[in-house]
Amino acid sequence: MRFFNTYPPHIVHKVQYTSRYNRLTAIATLGSHCALQVLKGAKDEGLKTILVCEKKREKLYRRFSFIDELILVDSFSAILEQKYQSILEQNNAVLIPHGTLIAQMSSEQIESIKIPIFGNKWILRWESDRIMKEKLMREAKLPIPKSVKDAKDIDNLVIVKRQGAAGGKGYFLAANKEDYNKKREHLISQGVIGKDETLYIQEYVAGVLAYLQYFYSPLNEELEFFGADQRHESDIEGIARIQSEYQLKSTKVPSFNVIGNSPIVLRESLLDEVYAMGDNFVEAAKKLVSPGMNGPFCIEGVYDENAKFTSFEFSARIVAGTNIYMDGSPYYSLLFNEPMSMGKRIAREIKNAEKINQLDKITT
Ligand code: AMP
């Protein structure tokens, strides 16, 4: 493992040291998910940017001049090592957590990180654990689909999910216990899911998918609605594009693996409820997991034919769906008179907190 910048001078990557960097915080994140947006936003705000980068992705990330420094690692878990944490500490770095951190590290590992993490690192456990997740969603009064405790109780179409931020990979639909067992065994035999893996079974809700993206600022105690997106998932979308006669012949278990995102703008009459759900979520988080839901988060669900929203999931940190609004979202253009991405909003919050000496309020 090598570290660029502090050690071999010949591999320093576009670091522009100015006196500002000595006093300002640096922004660090893992090289995946929404790293480009986060670091571009930080750079636009005049902050130093650091990417923890797997060696195999070095070539990709070197294409972007707004990344000041790359810390090259074999795997992301290296940031748990004292050596790397010290380097980040020396840089006054705040780590921006995203889906890759959650997917690749346990809650214990994330909680053990010593450098400041933007938002609330304790709430990430509530995102990863299905039981805790359901508890927080209930507290937030979000309408959630029924969960099914045992496969023998499946009497309607259900979606079977894995724990953590699996990105929909290995999820499957089942109509009854036999169907569940058949598909589960098939996926185990293919190595997609583990034999001892605890799966979460939830009623399938049909409708228009919408992933609602928010930002809560504990500095001004305000909730902002940033935007909404939809996910394109393979190969459930692929199966929908072929005629039913071929669908019926297919023996494949279609997965919900996220490939990309596209924007959706909601009917304006839905916005009031969108804000209410966000407010309730912030309130519930304050109550259950101190210091609450600070920073970006997402409530994910489905609108039915009566425009009733059912939420099947939340993310307690920035979601990759915000990548579609790197130059600002429609809703943020109503709140800011400048292009404002979620990455830039995070950096702005850090700068604001720093100005009033309240970094502790926005990090854990
Ligand atoms: P999740 O990891 O919970 O975000 O789920 C991944 C994908 O599965 C979502 O983007 C949806 O397409 C689908 N999905 C999850 N839960 C449900 C549900 N209860 N009803 C319908 N679709 C769902």
Short mmCIF file of C-alpha atoms and ligand atoms in Angstrom, two decimals:
data_model
loop_
_atom_site.label_atom_id
_atom_site.label_comp_id
_atom_site.label_asym_id
_atom_site.label_seq_id
_atom_site.Cartn_x
_atom_site.Cartn_y
_atom_site.Cartn_z
CA MET A 1 0.00 0.00 0.00
CA ARG A 2 1.25 3.44 -0.84
CA PHE A 3 0.26 6.86 0.14
CA PHE A 4 0.57 9.69 -2.32
CA ASN A 5 1.76 13.11 -1.34
CA THR A 6 3.18 12.59 2.14
CA TYR A 7 5.74 10.07 0.93
CA PRO A 8 7.27 9.79 -2.56
CA PRO A 9 7.39 13.32 -4.01
CA HIS A 10 7.38 12.12 -7.61
CA ILE A 11 3.91 10.75 -7.29
CA VAL A 12 2.26 13.80 -5.81
CA HIS A 13 -0.93 14.39 -7.71
CA LYS A 14 -1.92 17.98 -8.39
CA VAL A 15 -1.77 19.13 -4.82
CA GLN A 16 -1.94 22.88 -4.72
CA TYR A 17 -0.87 23.87 -1.25
CA THR A 18 -2.01 27.25 -0.18
CA SER A 19 -2.06 28.63 3.30
CA ARG A 20 -5.84 28.07 3.35
CA TYR A 21 -5.31 24.33 3.42
CA ASN A 22 -3.44 24.62 6.67
CA ARG A 23 -6.45 25.89 8.50
CA LEU A 24 -9.34 24.53 6.45
CA THR A 25 -10.73 21.09 6.69
CA ALA A 26 -10.06 18.62 3.90
CA ILE A 27 -12.81 16.44 2.47
CA ALA A 28 -12.08 12.73 2.10
CA THR A 29 -14.17 9.94 0.69
CA LEU A 30 -13.86 6.44 -0.77
CA GLY A 31 -13.36 6.16 -4.53
CA SER A 32 -16.73 4.86 -5.66
CA HIS A 33 -20.49 5.62 -5.49
CA CYS A 34 -20.63 9.48 -5.54
CA ALA A 35 -16.99 10.34 -4.87
CA LEU A 36 -16.65 12.53 -7.96
CA GLN A 37 -19.61 14.67 -7.04
CA VAL A 38 -18.53 14.96 -3.40
CA LEU A 39 -14.97 15.98 -4.22
CA LYS A 40 -15.93 18.35 -7.05
CA GLY A 41 -18.35 20.06 -4.67
CA ALA A 42 -15.64 20.33 -2.02
CA LYS A 43 -13.18 21.75 -4.53
CA ASP A 44 -15.72 24.33 -5.69
CA GLU A 45 -16.00 25.40 -2.07
CA GLY A 46 -12.22 25.81 -1.88
CA LEU A 47 -11.53 22.78 0.28
CA LYS A 48 -8.74 20.28 -0.17
CA THR A 49 -9.93 16.96 -1.61
CA ILE A 50 -8.62 13.52 -0.76
CA LEU A 51 -9.69 10.26 -2.34
CA VAL A 52 -9.09 6.88 -0.75
CA CYS A 53 -8.66 4.94 -3.94
CA GLU A 54 -8.33 1.25 -4.70
CA LYS A 55 -5.26 0.70 -6.85
CA LYS A 56 -7.38 -0.82 -9.60
CA ARG A 57 -9.29 2.47 -9.97
CA GLU A 58 -6.32 4.81 -9.92
CA LYS A 59 -6.39 5.43 -13.65
CA LEU A 60 -10.03 6.45 -13.56
CA TYR A 61 -9.72 8.94 -10.73
CA ARG A 62 -6.52 10.52 -12.03
CA ARG A 63 -8.59 11.85 -14.89
CA PHE A 64 -10.16 14.42 -12.57
CA SER A 65 -8.07 17.46 -11.72
CA PHE A 66 -10.22 18.49 -8.74
CA ILE A 67 -8.88 15.55 -6.73
CA ASP A 68 -5.89 16.92 -4.87
CA GLU A 69 -4.59 13.76 -3.35
CA LEU A 70 -5.03 10.03 -3.77
CA ILE A 71 -4.41 7.56 -0.99
CA LEU A 72 -3.87 4.29 -2.79
CA VAL A 73 -5.01 1.14 -0.99
CA ASP A 74 -5.55 -2.49 -1.84
CA SER A 75 -8.98 -2.41 -0.27
CA PHE A 76 -11.09 0.25 1.42
CA SER A 77 -10.82 -1.45 4.80
CA ALA A 78 -7.27 -0.06 4.92
CA ILE A 79 -8.74 3.16 6.28
CA LEU A 80 -9.33 1.29 9.51
CA GLU A 81 -5.56 1.07 9.95
CA GLN A 82 -3.94 3.59 12.24
CA LYS A 83 -1.46 4.60 9.56
CA TYR A 84 -4.15 5.83 7.18
CA GLN A 85 -6.24 7.39 9.87
CA SER A 86 -3.21 9.38 11.00
CA ILE A 87 -2.67 10.65 7.48
CA LEU A 88 -6.28 11.74 7.25
CA GLU A 89 -6.05 13.28 10.70
CA GLN A 90 -2.95 15.28 9.74
CA ASN A 91 -4.97 16.64 6.84
CA ASN A 92 -7.81 17.71 9.12
CA ALA A 93 -10.02 15.47 7.01
CA VAL A 94 -13.73 14.95 7.39
CA LEU A 95 -14.83 11.63 5.87
CA ILE A 96 -18.00 11.72 3.79
CA PRO A 97 -19.73 8.34 4.15
CA HIS A 98 -21.58 6.81 1.22
CA GLY A 99 -23.05 3.49 0.15
CA THR A 100 -19.70 1.84 -0.50
CA LEU A 101 -18.55 2.45 3.07
CA ILE A 102 -21.68 0.75 4.36
CA ALA A 103 -21.55 -2.09 1.83
CA GLN A 104 -17.92 -2.92 2.54
CA MET A 105 -17.59 -2.36 6.27
CA SER A 106 -19.44 -3.57 9.32
CA SER A 107 -21.19 -1.10 11.60
CA GLU A 108 -18.54 -1.80 14.26
CA GLN A 109 -15.78 -0.96 11.82
CA ILE A 110 -17.45 2.27 10.72
CA GLU A 111 -18.07 3.29 14.32
CA SER A 112 -14.41 2.64 15.15
CA ILE A 113 -13.16 5.21 12.62
CA LYS A 114 -11.46 7.96 14.61
CA ILE A 115 -11.49 10.83 12.14
CA PRO A 116 -14.69 12.90 12.03
CA ILE A 117 -17.42 11.44 9.84
CA PHE A 118 -19.88 13.85 8.28
CA GLY A 119 -23.42 13.38 9.61
CA ASN A 120 -24.22 10.73 12.19
CA LYS A 121 -22.09 7.56 11.96
CA TRP A 122 -24.27 5.86 14.58
CA ILE A 123 -27.34 6.01 12.36
CA LEU A 124 -25.57 4.00 9.66
CA ARG A 125 -26.11 0.92 11.83
CA TRP A 126 -29.84 1.65 11.66
CA GLU A 127 -29.61 1.69 7.91
CA SER A 128 -27.77 -1.64 7.71
CA ASP A 129 -29.84 -3.64 10.18
CA ARG A 130 -33.32 -4.45 8.84
CA ILE A 131 -34.94 -4.69 12.28
CA MET A 132 -33.53 -1.35 13.46
CA LYS A 133 -34.41 0.17 10.11
CA GLU A 134 -38.04 -0.85 10.47
CA LYS A 135 -38.13 0.56 14.01
CA LEU A 136 -36.89 3.96 12.88
CA MET A 137 -39.28 4.03 9.94
CA ARG A 138 -42.20 3.23 12.24
CA GLU A 139 -41.14 5.95 14.65
CA ALA A 140 -41.08 8.34 11.66
CA LYS A 141 -44.67 7.28 10.89
CA LEU A 142 -43.66 6.26 7.39
CA PRO A 143 -46.17 3.96 5.72
CA ILE A 144 -44.12 0.79 5.24
CA PRO A 145 -44.91 -2.49 3.48
CA LYS A 146 -45.77 -5.46 5.67
CA SER A 147 -42.79 -7.60 6.54
CA VAL A 148 -43.17 -11.39 6.61
CA LYS A 149 -41.39 -13.15 9.46
CA ASP A 150 -41.39 -16.66 8.01
CA ALA A 151 -41.43 -17.89 4.42
CA LYS A 152 -44.35 -20.19 5.27
CA ASP A 153 -46.50 -17.08 5.80
CA ILE A 154 -46.03 -15.72 2.29
CA ASP A 155 -49.52 -15.37 0.82
CA ASN A 156 -48.98 -12.47 -1.57
CA LEU A 157 -46.23 -11.30 -3.86
CA VAL A 158 -43.15 -10.46 -1.75
CA ILE A 159 -39.68 -9.12 -2.40
CA VAL A 160 -36.84 -10.92 -0.61
CA LYS A 161 -33.92 -8.73 0.38
CA ARG A 162 -30.44 -9.08 1.77
CA GLN A 163 -29.09 -7.14 4.74
CA GLY A 164 -27.10 -3.92 4.33
CA ALA A 165 -26.58 -1.79 1.25
CA ALA A 166 -26.50 -4.67 -1.23
CA GLY A 167 -27.75 -2.41 -4.03
CA GLY A 168 -30.55 -4.82 -4.92
CA LYS A 169 -28.17 -7.62 -5.97
CA GLY A 170 -29.54 -11.03 -5.05
CA TYR A 171 -33.03 -9.70 -4.30
CA PHE A 172 -35.86 -11.78 -5.69
CA LEU A 173 -39.64 -11.97 -5.88
CA ALA A 174 -41.66 -14.87 -4.49
CA ALA A 175 -45.35 -15.68 -4.50
CA ASN A 176 -45.36 -18.46 -1.87
CA LYS A 177 -43.10 -20.62 0.30
CA GLU A 178 -42.24 -23.13 -2.46
CA ASP A 179 -41.36 -20.34 -4.86
CA TYR A 180 -39.23 -18.72 -2.13
CA ASN A 181 -37.33 -21.94 -1.38
CA LYS A 182 -36.75 -22.73 -5.04
CA LYS A 183 -35.32 -19.29 -5.81
CA ARG A 184 -33.31 -19.07 -2.62
CA GLU A 185 -31.67 -22.42 -3.29
CA HIS A 186 -30.99 -21.46 -6.89
CA LEU A 187 -29.23 -18.25 -5.80
CA ILE A 188 -27.24 -20.11 -3.12
CA SER A 189 -26.09 -22.66 -5.70
CA GLN A 190 -24.96 -19.78 -7.91
CA GLY A 191 -23.04 -18.19 -5.04
CA VAL A 192 -25.15 -15.00 -5.21
CA ILE A 193 -26.38 -15.32 -1.62
CA GLY A 194 -24.88 -17.23 1.30
CA LYS A 195 -26.39 -20.42 2.75
CA ASP A 196 -26.63 -18.90 6.24
CA GLU A 197 -27.62 -15.44 5.13
CA THR A 198 -30.65 -13.99 6.92
CA LEU A 199 -33.04 -12.71 4.30
CA TYR A 200 -35.71 -10.08 4.84
CA ILE A 201 -39.12 -10.68 3.31
CA GLN A 202 -41.37 -7.75 2.51
CA GLU A 203 -44.69 -7.30 0.75
CA TYR A 204 -44.14 -6.15 -2.85
CA VAL A 205 -45.70 -2.75 -3.56
CA ALA A 206 -46.50 -1.87 -7.16
CA GLY A 207 -46.41 1.70 -8.46
CA VAL A 208 -44.08 4.50 -9.50
CA LEU A 209 -40.75 4.32 -7.73
CA ALA A 210 -39.40 7.52 -6.22
CA TYR A 211 -36.28 8.02 -4.12
CA LEU A 212 -36.67 11.25 -2.18
CA GLN A 213 -33.42 13.04 -1.42
CA TYR A 214 -33.10 15.43 1.52
CA PHE A 215 -30.56 17.40 3.49
CA TYR A 216 -31.02 18.37 7.11
CA SER A 217 -28.83 21.10 8.53
CA PRO A 218 -28.44 21.04 12.32
CA LEU A 219 -26.78 24.45 12.05
CA ASN A 220 -29.93 26.23 10.95
CA GLU A 221 -32.29 23.42 11.96
CA GLU A 222 -33.81 23.27 8.50
CA LEU A 223 -34.86 20.47 6.24
CA GLU A 224 -34.19 20.89 2.53
CA PHE A 225 -35.73 18.75 -0.20
CA PHE A 226 -33.04 18.28 -2.83
CA GLY A 227 -34.65 16.11 -5.48
CA ALA A 228 -35.93 12.73 -6.50
CA ASP A 229 -34.65 9.98 -8.72
CA GLN A 230 -35.50 6.60 -10.07
CA ARG A 231 -33.20 3.62 -10.31
CA HIS A 232 -32.59 1.43 -13.27
CA GLU A 233 -32.20 -2.10 -12.06
CA SER A 234 -30.94 -5.11 -13.92
CA ASP A 235 -32.25 -7.40 -14.89
CA ILE A 236 -35.76 -6.82 -13.60
CA GLU A 237 -35.98 -4.07 -16.24
CA GLY A 238 -34.64 -6.41 -18.88
CA ILE A 239 -37.33 -8.95 -18.18
CA ALA A 240 -40.02 -6.26 -18.46
CA ARG A 241 -38.90 -5.53 -22.01
CA ILE A 242 -39.65 -8.95 -23.43
CA GLN A 243 -42.99 -10.51 -24.25
CA SER A 244 -44.73 -12.56 -21.61
CA GLU A 245 -44.28 -15.80 -23.57
CA TYR A 246 -40.47 -15.42 -23.21
CA GLN A 247 -40.73 -14.24 -19.64
CA LEU A 248 -42.63 -17.42 -18.77
CA LYS A 249 -39.94 -19.60 -20.35
CA SER A 250 -37.11 -17.84 -18.52
CA THR A 251 -35.58 -19.82 -15.66
CA LYS A 252 -33.41 -16.93 -14.52
CA VAL A 253 -34.12 -15.28 -11.16
CA PRO A 254 -34.12 -11.58 -12.04
CA SER A 255 -32.18 -9.36 -9.67
CA PHE A 256 -32.62 -5.66 -8.72
CA ASN A 257 -29.00 -4.67 -9.23
CA VAL A 258 -28.77 -0.88 -9.63
CA ILE A 259 -27.11 0.17 -12.87
CA GLY A 260 -27.90 3.86 -12.95
CA ASN A 261 -30.34 6.59 -12.01
CA SER A 262 -32.54 9.07 -13.79
CA PRO A 263 -34.39 12.16 -12.58
CA ILE A 264 -38.04 12.42 -11.71
CA VAL A 265 -39.88 15.61 -10.82
CA LEU A 266 -42.91 15.11 -8.63
CA ARG A 267 -46.35 16.63 -8.98
CA GLU A 268 -46.25 19.81 -6.95
CA SER A 269 -49.27 18.68 -4.94
CA LEU A 270 -47.11 15.86 -3.52
CA LEU A 271 -44.45 18.17 -2.11
CA ASP A 272 -46.20 19.00 1.13
CA GLU A 273 -46.24 15.33 2.10
CA VAL A 274 -42.64 14.92 0.95
CA TYR A 275 -41.56 17.63 3.41
CA ALA A 276 -43.75 16.17 6.15
CA MET A 277 -42.12 12.75 5.73
CA GLY A 278 -38.67 14.32 5.88
CA ASP A 279 -39.56 16.33 9.00
CA ASN A 280 -40.96 13.25 10.70
CA PHE A 281 -37.86 11.28 9.83
CA VAL A 282 -35.59 13.97 11.29
CA GLU A 283 -37.71 14.05 14.46
CA ALA A 284 -37.68 10.26 14.83
CA ALA A 285 -33.92 10.09 14.31
CA LYS A 286 -33.35 12.77 16.97
CA LYS A 287 -35.33 10.65 19.38
CA LEU A 288 -33.81 7.25 18.61
CA VAL A 289 -30.24 7.85 17.57
CA SER A 290 -28.43 10.90 18.84
CA PRO A 291 -27.45 13.39 17.40
CA GLY A 292 -30.13 12.64 14.78
CA MET A 293 -30.32 12.68 11.00
CA ASN A 294 -27.79 15.34 10.13
CA GLY A 295 -26.74 15.88 6.52
CA PRO A 296 -28.07 14.08 3.45
CA PHE A 297 -30.54 11.21 3.55
CA CYS A 298 -33.07 9.52 1.31
CA ILE A 299 -36.53 8.03 1.76
CA GLU A 300 -37.22 5.40 -0.86
CA GLY A 301 -40.57 4.06 -1.95
CA VAL A 302 -43.46 3.76 -4.32
CA TYR A 303 -46.46 5.92 -5.25
CA ASP A 304 -49.58 3.87 -5.95
CA GLU A 305 -52.47 4.74 -8.26
CA ASN A 306 -53.93 7.06 -5.60
CA ALA A 307 -50.57 8.85 -5.21
CA LYS A 308 -50.23 7.23 -1.80
CA PHE A 309 -46.58 6.74 -0.88
CA THR A 310 -45.29 3.55 0.73
CA SER A 311 -41.68 3.61 1.87
CA PHE A 312 -39.63 0.43 1.73
CA GLU A 313 -36.24 1.82 2.63
CA PHE A 314 -34.14 4.76 3.76
CA SER A 315 -30.49 5.70 3.37
CA ALA A 316 -28.99 7.72 6.20
CA ARG A 317 -26.27 9.37 4.06
CA ILE A 318 -25.80 10.69 0.54
CA VAL A 319 -27.29 8.42 -2.15
CA ALA A 320 -25.82 7.84 -5.60
CA GLY A 321 -29.09 9.11 -7.10
CA THR A 322 -27.92 12.65 -6.29
CA ASN A 323 -25.22 12.18 -8.98
CA ILE A 324 -27.80 13.12 -11.60
CA TYR A 325 -27.86 16.67 -10.21
CA MET A 326 -24.14 17.49 -10.20
CA ASP A 327 -24.93 20.91 -11.57
CA GLY A 328 -27.81 21.53 -9.17
CA SER A 329 -31.28 20.04 -8.85
CA PRO A 330 -34.62 21.62 -9.80
CA TYR A 331 -35.62 21.97 -6.15
CA TYR A 332 -32.28 23.41 -5.04
CA SER A 333 -32.54 26.02 -7.79
CA LEU A 334 -35.52 27.27 -5.77
CA LEU A 335 -33.44 27.51 -2.60
CA PHE A 336 -30.04 28.64 -3.90
CA ASN A 337 -29.19 31.26 -6.49
CA GLU A 338 -26.27 29.21 -7.74
CA PRO A 339 -25.79 25.65 -9.02
CA MET A 340 -25.70 23.49 -5.89
CA SER A 341 -25.00 19.77 -5.96
CA MET A 342 -25.38 17.62 -2.87
CA GLY A 343 -21.58 17.33 -2.74
CA LYS A 344 -21.27 21.10 -2.72
CA ARG A 345 -24.05 21.41 -0.12
CA ILE A 346 -22.09 19.10 2.19
CA ALA A 347 -18.91 21.14 1.71
CA ARG A 348 -20.85 24.36 2.32
CA GLU A 349 -22.19 22.97 5.58
CA ILE A 350 -18.69 22.05 6.68
CA LYS A 351 -17.41 25.53 5.86
CA ASN A 352 -20.32 27.16 7.66
CA ALA A 353 -19.75 25.01 10.73
CA GLU A 354 -16.06 25.76 10.66
CA LYS A 355 -16.67 29.50 10.54
CA ILE A 356 -18.65 29.37 13.77
CA ASN A 357 -16.45 26.70 15.32
CA GLN A 358 -19.21 24.07 15.33
CA LEU A 359 -17.72 21.19 13.36
CA ASP A 360 -18.68 18.94 16.27
CA LYS A 361 -22.32 19.66 15.57
CA ILE A 362 -22.23 18.23 12.06
CA THR A 363 -19.80 15.33 12.50
CA THR A 364 -19.53 12.26 14.72
P1 AMP B 1 -33.78 -1.55 -1.60
O1 AMP B 1 -32.41 -2.15 -1.41
O2 AMP B 1 -34.70 -1.84 -0.46
O3 AMP B 1 -33.71 -0.09 -1.97
O4 AMP B 1 -34.45 -2.27 -2.84
C1 AMP B 1 -33.86 -2.37 -4.11
C2 AMP B 1 -34.93 -2.29 -5.15
O5 AMP B 1 -35.92 -3.30 -4.95
C3 AMP B 1 -35.71 -0.99 -5.13
O6 AMP B 1 -35.05 0.01 -5.86
C4 AMP B 1 -37.02 -1.38 -5.77
O7 AMP B 1 -36.94 -1.48 -7.17
C5 AMP B 1 -37.22 -2.78 -5.26
N1 AMP B 1 -38.04 -2.82 -4.04
C6 AMP B 1 -37.58 -2.90 -2.78
N2 AMP B 1 -38.57 -3.03 -1.89
C7 AMP B 1 -39.70 -3.05 -2.60
C8 AMP B 1 -41.08 -3.20 -2.27
N3 AMP B 1 -41.47 -3.41 -1.00
N4 AMP B 1 -41.98 -3.18 -3.26
C9 AMP B 1 -41.58 -2.99 -4.54
N5 AMP B 1 -40.32 -2.89 -4.93
C10 AMP B 1 -39.37 -2.91 -3.98
#
